[in-house]
Coordinates of C-alpha atoms and ligand atoms in Angstrom, one line a residue:
M148 CA 0.0 0.0 0.0
K149 CA 2.8 2.3 0.8
K150 CA 3.8 2.8 -2.8
F151 CA 0.3 3.9 -3.9
R152 CA 0.5 7.5 -4.6
I153 CA -2.3 10.1 -4.5
A154 CA -2.0 13.7 -5.8
F155 CA -4.7 16.1 -4.5
L156 CA -4.9 18.9 -7.0
N157 CA -6.5 22.3 -6.8
P158 CA -5.9 23.0 -10.5
P159 CA -4.7 26.1 -12.1
Y160 CA -7.1 28.6 -13.2
L161 CA -7.3 32.5 -12.9
E162 CA -4.7 33.9 -10.4
K163 CA -5.9 33.9 -6.9
F164 CA -9.1 32.0 -8.0
S165 CA -10.7 30.9 -4.6
R166 CA -12.2 27.6 -5.5
S167 CA -13.5 26.2 -2.2
Q168 CA -15.5 29.1 -1.2
R169 CA -19.2 29.1 -1.5
S170 CA -19.3 31.3 -4.4
P171 CA -16.1 30.6 -6.2
A172 CA -14.3 33.6 -7.8
V173 CA -11.4 35.9 -7.9
T174 CA -12.6 38.2 -5.0
K175 CA -12.5 42.0 -4.8
S176 CA -11.2 41.8 -1.3
G177 CA -8.3 39.5 -2.2
T178 CA -10.0 36.5 -0.3
L179 CA -8.5 33.3 -1.0
Y180 CA -9.7 30.0 0.7
F181 CA -7.6 27.3 1.9
P182 CA -8.3 24.0 -0.1
M183 CA -10.1 22.7 3.0
W184 CA -11.8 19.8 1.7
L185 CA -9.0 18.5 -0.5
A186 CA -6.6 18.8 2.6
A187 CA -9.1 16.8 4.8
A188 CA -9.2 13.9 2.3
C189 CA -5.4 14.2 1.9
A190 CA -4.9 14.0 5.7
L191 CA -7.1 10.9 5.9
A192 CA -5.3 9.2 3.0
D193 CA -2.0 10.1 4.5
R194 CA -3.0 8.3 7.8
E195 CA -4.2 5.2 5.7
G196 CA -0.5 4.9 4.6
F197 CA -0.8 6.3 1.1
V198 CA 1.9 8.6 -0.2
V199 CA 0.2 11.8 -0.7
D200 CA 1.0 15.3 -2.4
L201 CA -1.2 18.4 -2.2
I202 CA -0.8 21.0 -4.9
D203 CA -2.7 24.3 -4.6
A204 CA -1.9 26.0 -7.8
P205 CA -4.1 29.2 -7.8
A206 CA -2.7 30.0 -4.2
A207 CA 0.9 29.3 -5.2
G208 CA 0.7 30.9 -8.6
T209 CA 1.9 27.5 -10.1
S210 CA 1.4 27.3 -13.8
R211 CA -0.1 24.3 -15.7
Q212 CA 3.3 23.5 -16.9
D213 CA 4.8 23.3 -13.4
V214 CA 1.9 21.3 -12.1
L215 CA 2.3 18.8 -14.9
M216 CA 6.0 18.6 -14.1
R217 CA 5.4 18.1 -10.4
L218 CA 2.9 15.3 -11.1
K219 CA 5.2 13.6 -13.6
H220 CA 7.9 13.6 -10.9
F221 CA 5.5 12.3 -8.3
V222 CA 3.9 9.7 -10.6
P223 CA 0.5 9.4 -8.8
A224 CA -1.6 6.5 -9.5
L225 CA -4.8 8.4 -8.4
I226 CA -5.3 12.2 -9.1
V227 CA -8.0 14.0 -7.0
V228 CA -9.0 17.2 -9.0
D229 CA -11.1 19.9 -7.2
T230 CA -13.6 21.6 -9.4
S231 CA -16.1 24.4 -9.2
T232 CA -19.1 25.6 -11.4
P233 CA -17.3 28.6 -13.1
S234 CA -14.1 26.6 -13.6
I235 CA -15.6 23.3 -14.6
H236 CA -14.5 23.5 -18.2
N237 CA -11.0 24.8 -17.3
D238 CA -10.8 21.9 -14.8
S239 CA -12.0 19.1 -17.2
E240 CA -9.6 20.5 -20.1
F241 CA -6.6 20.3 -17.8
C242 CA -7.4 16.8 -17.0
K243 CA -6.8 16.0 -20.7
E244 CA -3.2 17.5 -20.2
I245 CA -2.7 15.4 -17.1
K246 CA -3.9 12.3 -18.8
A247 CA -1.5 12.9 -21.7
A248 CA 1.3 13.3 -19.3
L249 CA 0.3 10.3 -17.0
P250 CA -1.9 7.9 -19.1
N251 CA -1.9 5.3 -16.3
S252 CA -3.2 7.5 -13.8
F253 CA -6.9 7.5 -12.5
I254 CA -8.5 10.9 -12.5
I255 CA -11.5 11.7 -10.2
L256 CA -13.3 15.1 -9.9
V257 CA -14.6 16.2 -6.7
G258 CA -16.6 19.2 -5.4
T259 CA -20.1 20.7 -5.3
H260 CA -20.6 21.0 -8.9
V261 CA -19.7 17.3 -9.9
S262 CA -21.6 16.3 -7.2
A263 CA -24.8 18.0 -8.5
M264 CA -24.1 17.1 -12.1
P265 CA -22.2 13.8 -12.2
E266 CA -23.2 12.5 -15.4
Q267 CA -22.7 15.7 -17.3
C268 CA -19.2 16.1 -15.7
L269 CA -18.2 12.6 -16.4
N270 CA -19.0 13.0 -19.9
L271 CA -17.0 16.3 -20.4
N272 CA -14.1 14.1 -21.8
D273 CA -12.5 10.7 -21.6
S274 CA -9.6 11.9 -19.4
I275 CA -12.1 11.9 -16.4
D276 CA -12.3 8.4 -15.0
A277 CA -14.8 9.2 -12.3
V278 CA -16.5 11.7 -10.1
A279 CA -17.1 11.7 -6.5
I280 CA -20.5 12.6 -5.2
G281 CA -20.9 14.2 -1.8
E282 CA -18.3 14.1 0.9
Y283 CA -15.2 12.4 -0.3
D284 CA -12.7 11.9 2.5
N285 CA -13.5 8.2 2.9
T286 CA -14.3 7.9 -1.0
I287 CA -10.8 8.7 -1.8
S288 CA -9.1 6.2 0.5
E289 CA -11.5 3.5 -0.3
L290 CA -11.0 4.3 -4.0
A291 CA -7.3 3.9 -3.8
K292 CA -7.8 0.5 -2.0
A293 CA -10.2 -0.6 -4.6
L294 CA -7.9 0.4 -7.5
M295 CA -5.1 -1.4 -6.0
E296 CA -7.1 -4.5 -5.6
Y297 CA -9.6 -4.7 -8.4
Q298 CA -8.5 -1.8 -10.8
T299 CA -12.1 -0.5 -10.8
P300 CA -14.2 1.6 -8.3
F301 CA -17.3 -0.6 -8.5
N302 CA -17.6 -1.3 -4.8
V303 CA -16.9 2.4 -3.5
P304 CA -19.9 4.3 -2.5
G305 CA -20.2 7.8 -3.6
V306 CA -18.5 7.3 -7.1
A307 CA -19.8 7.6 -10.7
Y308 CA -17.7 6.1 -13.4
R309 CA -17.9 4.8 -16.9
H310 CA -17.9 1.3 -17.8
K311 CA -18.4 0.1 -21.3
E312 CA -19.5 3.6 -22.3
K313 CA -22.2 3.4 -19.7
F314 CA -22.6 5.8 -16.7
I315 CA -22.5 3.7 -13.5
F316 CA -23.1 5.2 -10.1
T317 CA -22.2 2.9 -7.3
T318 CA -24.4 3.8 -4.2
C319 CA -24.7 6.9 -2.1
R320 CA -22.0 7.9 0.1
Q321 CA -23.5 8.5 3.7
P322 CA -22.1 11.8 5.3
L323 CA -19.4 10.9 7.8
E324 CA -21.1 10.5 11.3
D325 CA -17.9 10.8 13.5
L326 CA -16.0 13.9 12.6
D327 CA -13.4 13.1 15.3
S328 CA -12.4 10.0 13.2
L329 CA -10.8 12.4 10.7
P330 CA -7.2 13.5 11.1
H331 CA -6.6 17.4 11.6
V332 CA -6.0 19.4 8.3
S333 CA -3.4 21.7 9.9
P334 CA -0.4 19.3 9.7
I335 CA -1.2 18.9 6.0
Y336 CA -1.3 22.6 5.5
K337 CA 1.9 22.7 7.4
R338 CA 3.5 20.2 5.1
F339 CA 2.3 21.4 1.7
L340 CA 1.0 25.0 2.0
N341 CA 2.2 28.5 2.8
I342 CA -0.3 30.1 5.1
E343 CA 0.7 33.4 3.9
H344 CA -0.9 32.6 0.4
Y345 CA -4.5 32.6 1.9
F346 CA -6.5 35.7 3.1
N347 CA -9.8 36.5 4.4
P348 CA -10.4 40.0 5.2
N349 CA -12.6 39.1 8.3
A350 CA -9.6 37.6 10.0
L351 CA -6.3 39.0 11.1
Y352 CA -3.5 38.1 8.7
P353 CA -2.1 35.5 8.3
M354 CA -4.8 33.0 9.4
V355 CA -5.4 29.2 9.4
T356 CA -8.9 28.0 8.3
I357 CA -10.4 24.9 9.7
T358 CA -13.9 23.6 10.1
T359 CA -15.5 22.3 13.3
T360 CA -18.7 21.0 11.9
R361 CA -20.3 19.8 8.7
G362 CA -23.8 20.2 7.4
C363 CA -26.3 22.9 8.2
P364 CA -30.0 22.2 9.4
H365 CA -31.2 25.5 7.7
E366 CA -32.6 25.3 4.1
C367 CA -31.6 28.7 2.5
V368 CA -32.6 28.1 -1.1
F369 CA -29.2 29.6 -2.5
C370 CA -26.8 27.7 -0.2
V371 CA -24.7 25.2 -2.1
Y372 CA -22.7 23.1 0.3
P373 CA -25.7 21.7 2.5
Q374 CA -27.6 21.0 -0.7
T375 CA -24.7 19.3 -2.7
V376 CA -22.1 17.9 -0.4
M377 CA -22.5 18.3 3.3
G378 CA -26.4 17.8 3.8
H379 CA -28.7 19.3 6.3
R380 CA -27.7 17.0 9.3
L381 CA -25.4 18.8 11.7
R382 CA -22.3 16.9 12.7
M383 CA -19.8 18.3 15.2
R384 CA -16.3 17.7 16.2
S385 CA -16.0 17.3 20.0
V386 CA -14.8 20.4 21.8
S387 CA -11.6 18.7 22.9
N388 CA -10.7 17.8 19.2
V389 CA -11.3 21.4 18.1
L390 CA -9.1 22.7 20.9
D391 CA -6.4 20.3 20.3
E392 CA -6.2 21.5 16.6
M393 CA -6.3 25.1 17.8
Q394 CA -3.3 24.3 20.2
Y395 CA -1.5 22.6 17.2
I396 CA -1.9 25.8 15.2
V397 CA -0.6 28.0 17.9
E398 CA 2.3 25.9 18.3
N399 CA 3.1 25.2 14.8
F400 CA 2.2 28.4 12.8
P401 CA 4.0 31.2 15.0
E402 CA 3.2 33.5 12.2
A403 CA -0.6 32.9 12.5
R404 CA -2.6 35.8 13.9
A405 CA -5.9 34.1 13.8
V406 CA -8.1 30.9 13.3
F407 CA -10.9 31.2 10.9
F408 CA -13.9 28.7 11.6
E409 CA -15.3 28.2 8.1
D410 CA -18.2 26.1 9.4
D411 CA -21.4 26.6 7.4
T412 CA -22.6 28.1 10.8
F413 CA -20.3 27.8 13.7
T414 CA -22.8 29.3 16.2
I415 CA -25.5 26.8 15.4
S416 CA -25.2 25.4 19.0
K417 CA -24.8 28.0 21.6
K418 CA -23.8 25.6 24.1
R419 CA -21.1 24.4 22.1
C420 CA -19.8 27.9 21.4
V421 CA -19.6 28.6 25.2
E422 CA -17.9 25.3 25.7
I423 CA -15.3 25.9 22.9
S424 CA -14.8 29.5 24.4
E425 CA -14.3 28.2 27.9
G426 CA -11.8 25.5 26.8
I427 CA -9.8 28.2 24.8
I428 CA -9.5 30.2 28.1
K429 CA -8.8 27.3 30.2
R430 CA -6.1 26.0 27.9
G431 CA -4.5 29.3 27.4
I432 CA -4.9 29.4 23.8
N433 CA -4.1 32.9 22.8
I434 CA -5.1 33.6 19.2
S435 CA -8.0 35.8 17.8
W436 CA -10.7 34.0 15.8
T437 CA -13.5 34.6 13.3
A438 CA -16.5 32.6 12.4
N439 CA -19.6 32.3 10.3
A440 CA -22.8 32.9 12.4
R441 CA -26.4 33.4 12.0
A442 CA -28.0 36.5 13.3
T443 CA -29.8 34.5 16.0
I444 CA -27.0 34.4 18.5
D445 CA -27.5 36.2 21.8
Y446 CA -25.5 38.6 23.8
E447 CA -24.3 36.3 26.7
T448 CA -22.9 33.8 24.1
M449 CA -21.1 36.4 22.2
R450 CA -19.7 37.9 25.4
R451 CA -18.2 34.5 26.4
M452 CA -16.8 34.2 22.8
K453 CA -15.2 37.5 22.8
E454 CA -13.4 36.8 26.0
A455 CA -11.9 33.7 24.4
G456 CA -10.6 35.8 21.4
C457 CA -13.6 35.9 18.9
R458 CA -12.9 39.1 16.9
C459 CA -15.4 38.9 14.1
L460 CA -18.5 37.1 12.9
C461 CA -19.5 36.8 9.4
V462 CA -23.3 37.0 9.1
G463 CA -25.7 36.6 6.1
F464 CA -28.3 39.3 6.7
E465 CA -29.1 38.8 2.9
S466 CA -32.1 41.2 2.5
G467 CA -33.7 44.3 3.9
S468 CA -37.1 42.8 2.7
Q469 CA -38.9 40.4 5.1
E470 CA -40.8 38.9 2.2
L471 CA -37.7 38.1 0.4
L472 CA -36.1 36.6 3.4
D473 CA -39.1 34.4 3.8
N474 CA -38.9 33.5 0.1
M475 CA -35.3 32.4 0.4
K476 CA -36.2 30.4 3.6
K477 CA -33.6 32.4 5.7
K478 CA -35.7 32.0 8.7
I479 CA -34.6 35.2 10.3
T480 CA -36.4 38.5 10.6
I481 CA -35.1 42.0 10.3
E482 CA -35.8 42.6 13.9
Q483 CA -33.4 39.8 14.9
S484 CA -30.7 41.2 12.7
E485 CA -31.2 44.5 14.3
A486 CA -31.0 42.9 17.8
F487 CA -28.1 40.8 17.0
M488 CA -26.1 43.8 15.7
E489 CA -26.7 45.8 18.9
D490 CA -25.7 42.7 21.0
A491 CA -22.5 42.2 18.9
R492 CA -21.5 45.7 19.3
R493 CA -22.2 45.6 23.0
A494 CA -20.0 42.4 23.3
G495 CA -17.3 44.1 21.3
I496 CA -17.4 41.7 18.3
L497 CA -16.9 43.0 14.8
V498 CA -19.5 41.9 12.3
H499 CA -19.0 41.3 8.4
G500 CA -22.5 41.6 6.9
C501 CA -23.4 39.7 3.8
F502 CA -26.3 41.0 1.5
M503 CA -27.6 39.6 -1.7
V504 CA -30.0 40.9 -4.4
G505 CA -31.7 39.0 -7.0
F506 CA -34.1 36.7 -5.2
P507 CA -37.5 35.7 -6.4
G508 CA -39.6 38.7 -6.1
E509 CA -36.7 41.3 -6.1
T510 CA -37.4 45.0 -7.3
K511 CA -35.6 48.2 -7.2
K512 CA -37.5 49.0 -4.1
T513 CA -36.5 45.8 -2.2
M514 CA -32.8 46.3 -3.4
N515 CA -32.9 49.8 -1.8
E516 CA -34.4 48.4 1.4
T517 CA -31.4 46.1 1.4
L518 CA -29.0 48.9 1.0
E519 CA -30.9 50.9 3.9
L520 CA -30.8 48.0 6.2
A521 CA -26.9 47.6 5.7
K522 CA -26.5 51.3 6.4
R523 CA -28.7 50.9 9.6
L524 CA -26.9 47.7 10.8
N525 CA -23.6 49.4 9.9
P526 CA -21.4 46.3 10.5
D527 CA -17.6 46.7 10.3
T528 CA -17.6 45.5 6.8
V529 CA -20.1 44.4 4.2
Q530 CA -20.4 42.6 0.9
F531 CA -23.0 43.1 -1.7
Y532 CA -23.4 40.4 -4.3
P533 CA -25.9 39.6 -7.0
M534 CA -27.4 36.2 -6.1
M535 CA -25.0 33.4 -7.4
I536 CA -26.9 30.2 -8.1
Y537 CA -25.4 26.9 -8.4
P538 CA -26.5 23.5 -9.7
G539 CA -28.0 21.3 -7.2
T540 CA -29.7 24.1 -5.2
E541 CA -33.3 25.0 -5.0
A542 CA -32.5 28.4 -6.3
F543 CA -30.9 27.1 -9.4
K544 CA -34.1 25.2 -10.2
W545 CA -36.3 28.1 -9.5
F546 CA -34.6 30.2 -11.9
D547 CA -34.0 27.5 -14.5
D548 CA -37.8 26.4 -14.4
R549 CA -38.7 30.1 -15.3
G550 CA -36.0 30.6 -18.0
Y551 CA -34.2 33.3 -15.8
I552 CA -30.8 31.9 -16.2
T553 CA -29.2 34.0 -19.1
T554 CA -26.6 31.4 -20.1
D555 CA -25.7 27.7 -19.9
D556 CA -22.1 28.5 -20.2
F557 CA -20.7 28.2 -16.7
S558 CA -17.7 30.3 -17.3
K559 CA -20.0 33.1 -17.4
W560 CA -20.6 32.7 -13.7
L561 CA -17.6 35.0 -13.6
T562 CA -16.8 38.2 -15.4
P563 CA -13.8 38.4 -17.6
A564 CA -11.6 39.3 -14.7
G565 CA -12.9 36.4 -12.8
L566 CA -15.1 38.3 -10.4
H567 CA -18.6 37.4 -9.5
N568 CA -20.9 37.9 -12.4
T569 CA -24.7 37.1 -12.4
V570 CA -26.3 34.9 -14.7
I571 CA -29.8 35.4 -13.6
R572 CA -32.5 38.0 -14.0
T573 CA -35.7 38.5 -12.1
E574 CA -39.2 39.3 -13.4
S575 CA -38.2 43.0 -13.4
L576 CA -34.6 43.3 -13.4
T577 CA -31.7 42.4 -15.7
S578 CA -28.4 40.7 -14.8
A579 CA -26.5 44.0 -15.5
E580 CA -28.9 45.9 -13.1
L581 CA -28.1 43.6 -10.3
V582 CA -24.4 43.9 -10.6
R583 CA -24.6 47.7 -11.1
F584 CA -26.7 47.9 -7.9
C585 CA -24.0 46.1 -6.0
D586 CA -21.3 48.2 -7.2
N587 CA -23.3 51.3 -6.2
A588 CA -24.3 49.9 -2.9
R589 CA -20.7 49.2 -2.0
R590 CA -19.8 52.7 -2.7
Q591 CA -22.8 54.2 -0.9
F592 CA -21.9 51.9 2.2
Y593 CA -18.1 52.6 2.2
L594 CA -17.9 56.1 1.1
R595 CA -20.0 57.4 3.9
P596 CA -18.0 60.1 6.0
D597 CA -18.8 58.5 9.2
Y598 CA -17.8 55.2 8.1
M599 CA -14.5 56.4 6.6
F600 CA -13.7 58.1 10.0
Y601 CA -14.5 55.1 11.9
K602 CA -12.3 52.9 9.7
L603 CA -9.3 55.5 10.0
R604 CA -9.6 55.6 13.7
Q605 CA -9.7 51.7 13.8
V606 CA -6.4 51.4 11.6
L607 CA -4.7 54.2 13.4
N608 CA -5.3 52.6 16.9
D609 CA -4.6 49.0 16.1
P610 CA -1.6 47.7 14.0
E611 CA -3.2 44.3 13.5
E612 CA -6.4 45.9 12.1
R613 CA -4.0 48.1 9.9
K614 CA -2.2 45.1 8.4
R615 CA -5.5 43.3 7.6
T616 CA -7.3 46.5 6.2
V617 CA -4.2 47.4 4.2
K618 CA -4.0 44.0 2.5
S619 CA -7.7 43.9 1.6
A620 CA -7.7 47.6 0.6
R621 CA -5.1 47.1 -2.0
T622 CA -7.5 45.3 -4.4
F623 CA -10.8 46.4 -2.8
I624 CA -10.5 50.2 -3.5
K625 CA -9.7 49.5 -7.2
Y626 CA -13.0 47.6 -7.6
L627 CA -14.9 50.1 -5.3
I628 CA -14.1 52.9 -7.8
K629 CA -14.2 51.1 -11.0
G630 CA -17.0 48.7 -10.3
S631 CA -17.4 45.2 -11.9
D632 CA -15.9 44.5 -15.3
I633 CA -19.3 43.5 -17.0
P634 CA -20.2 45.2 -20.4
N635 CA -22.2 48.4 -20.2
Ligands
SF4_66 S1 -27.9 29.1 7.6 FE1 -26.2 29.6 6.4 S2 -24.9 27.7 6.0 FE2 -27.1 27.3 6.6 S3 -28.2 26.9 4.7 FE3 -28.6 29.1 5.4 S4 -27.0 30.3 4.4 FE4 -26.4 28.1 4.3

C-alpha cells in the first residue's frame, strides 16, 4: 500500500481563484480560501498509509506546466482534482493534459458542481475516469484501495464512473458521522501549503482556516454546500478535538494571527460555542478567531466568545425585505438582525455583513431596502453580491424552471477578470442591473464620511487591524471605484 501515490490537486485557473468558497471567484477583497476539503481527504489518505501530495496551484501561482512537471515527478496512481461551477470547463480540459502526461493515472473530480451534475461532468471528456458525489474523504481512500485490488471503483460508495461507455453510479456515500475520526487538516497545511498565500479580510492576517462542523440544518434556497455535499444534518467535532487543533496551530504556525472557523454556521449550538470558548480560556490558547454565524446568537454567548478571542463574525443578513427573506427560507427576521447587531456591538465583536440581491420577487424597491438595512446595521465591513446560483440548489431550479438563467455557459458565472458575475435576471431586473446595484451599494456604504472616519480611527489605533485592512484595501479600493468588469 505504501507505494500507492495520490495527488490532491486544486488545479490552475485564474490567479488567486478561490475555488473552495461558497461562491468560487477571484474576489474583490483578495480573499483566498484554503483547499480545506482536499486537505481533509489528503490527511485521511496520509494516515491510511498512502503517499500523498497536495498542490494548490491558484494560491501558489503554479502554472499548468509546473503542475504537470510536479505530477510527472510524483507519478500518482490516483489524481483527485477539485472543481467548481465557473471553472469546470477549465478543470476538465486540464485533465486532458494530465492524462496525456500520465496515461496510467486514474483521475477523479470532486466538489459541489460534480456532486450536482455527475453524469454531465463525467461526460465532459474521456480523461475523467470518475467523479465523487458528496463528501469524499473516505471515498478517496477506499477508491485507492479498490484500484489497487480490483482496478475498478465498482464497490466504492459515492462514485460515478464509466464502464463500457455506460454511466455507473455505485451507491450513495453517507455523510461521515464521527468527525473526530478524521485527522486534523493543519499538519497537512504545514507540510504542503504556505499560510501566507491565504487571506480572509474578516480575520487577522495570516490565518489558518479549519472547520469544526459539517452540514447545516437550515434550508436557505441558494446555499450550495448543504444541498450538494454536506447535507442538512449537523455533525460536530468534539470540543476537545477542536481545541487540540487550535493548540497545534498556535504551536506550529507562530506567524498565524488568527483561526478562521469556516463552518457553514459555527454558532449553530450556543452551548458548544460557550464550551469551546471556555476551553480556549482554560487551555490558555491565545489567538484571535473569526467564525460564520447566524443573526440569532445572543449577547451572553457572544460575550463569552469575545473573552475567548472571537474578533469577528460573518453573518448573512441577505435582504432588507422580510418577504424576500421568507422566500429564500432564511428563517430570520429583520428585527432579529437589528437585535443581533446591537448585541454584537455590546459584546465588542466586529461583524462582516453579507447582503445579496436578485431573489425571487426582487425589485428596485427591495434592493434599496437592502442597502438601507446595511447602512442601519452598519457592520464593520459588508459585501453586496448579486445572487449566485449553483446546480443542485433549490434556487438554481427555481430560476431554471422560469427561464431566468441567462446562459448555460458556466464560465459566464464570472466576469472576464474572474469576479462574481450574475447569470440570473428577475421578473423586473436584468443581470446588469443587479451587478450595477451592488457596485453602487458598496460605494454608498463605504464612502460615507462617518464610516471612513470610523475605519481611519480603527487602523490608526490597532496595528493588527491596519495590516488586515491595508492588505484587503489594495484590491478592494480599485473595484470600489471602478466597479465590476461587465459590459455596459
Ligand atoms: S444558515 Fe447559512 S449555511 Fe445554513 S443553509 Fe442558510 S446560508 Fe447556508
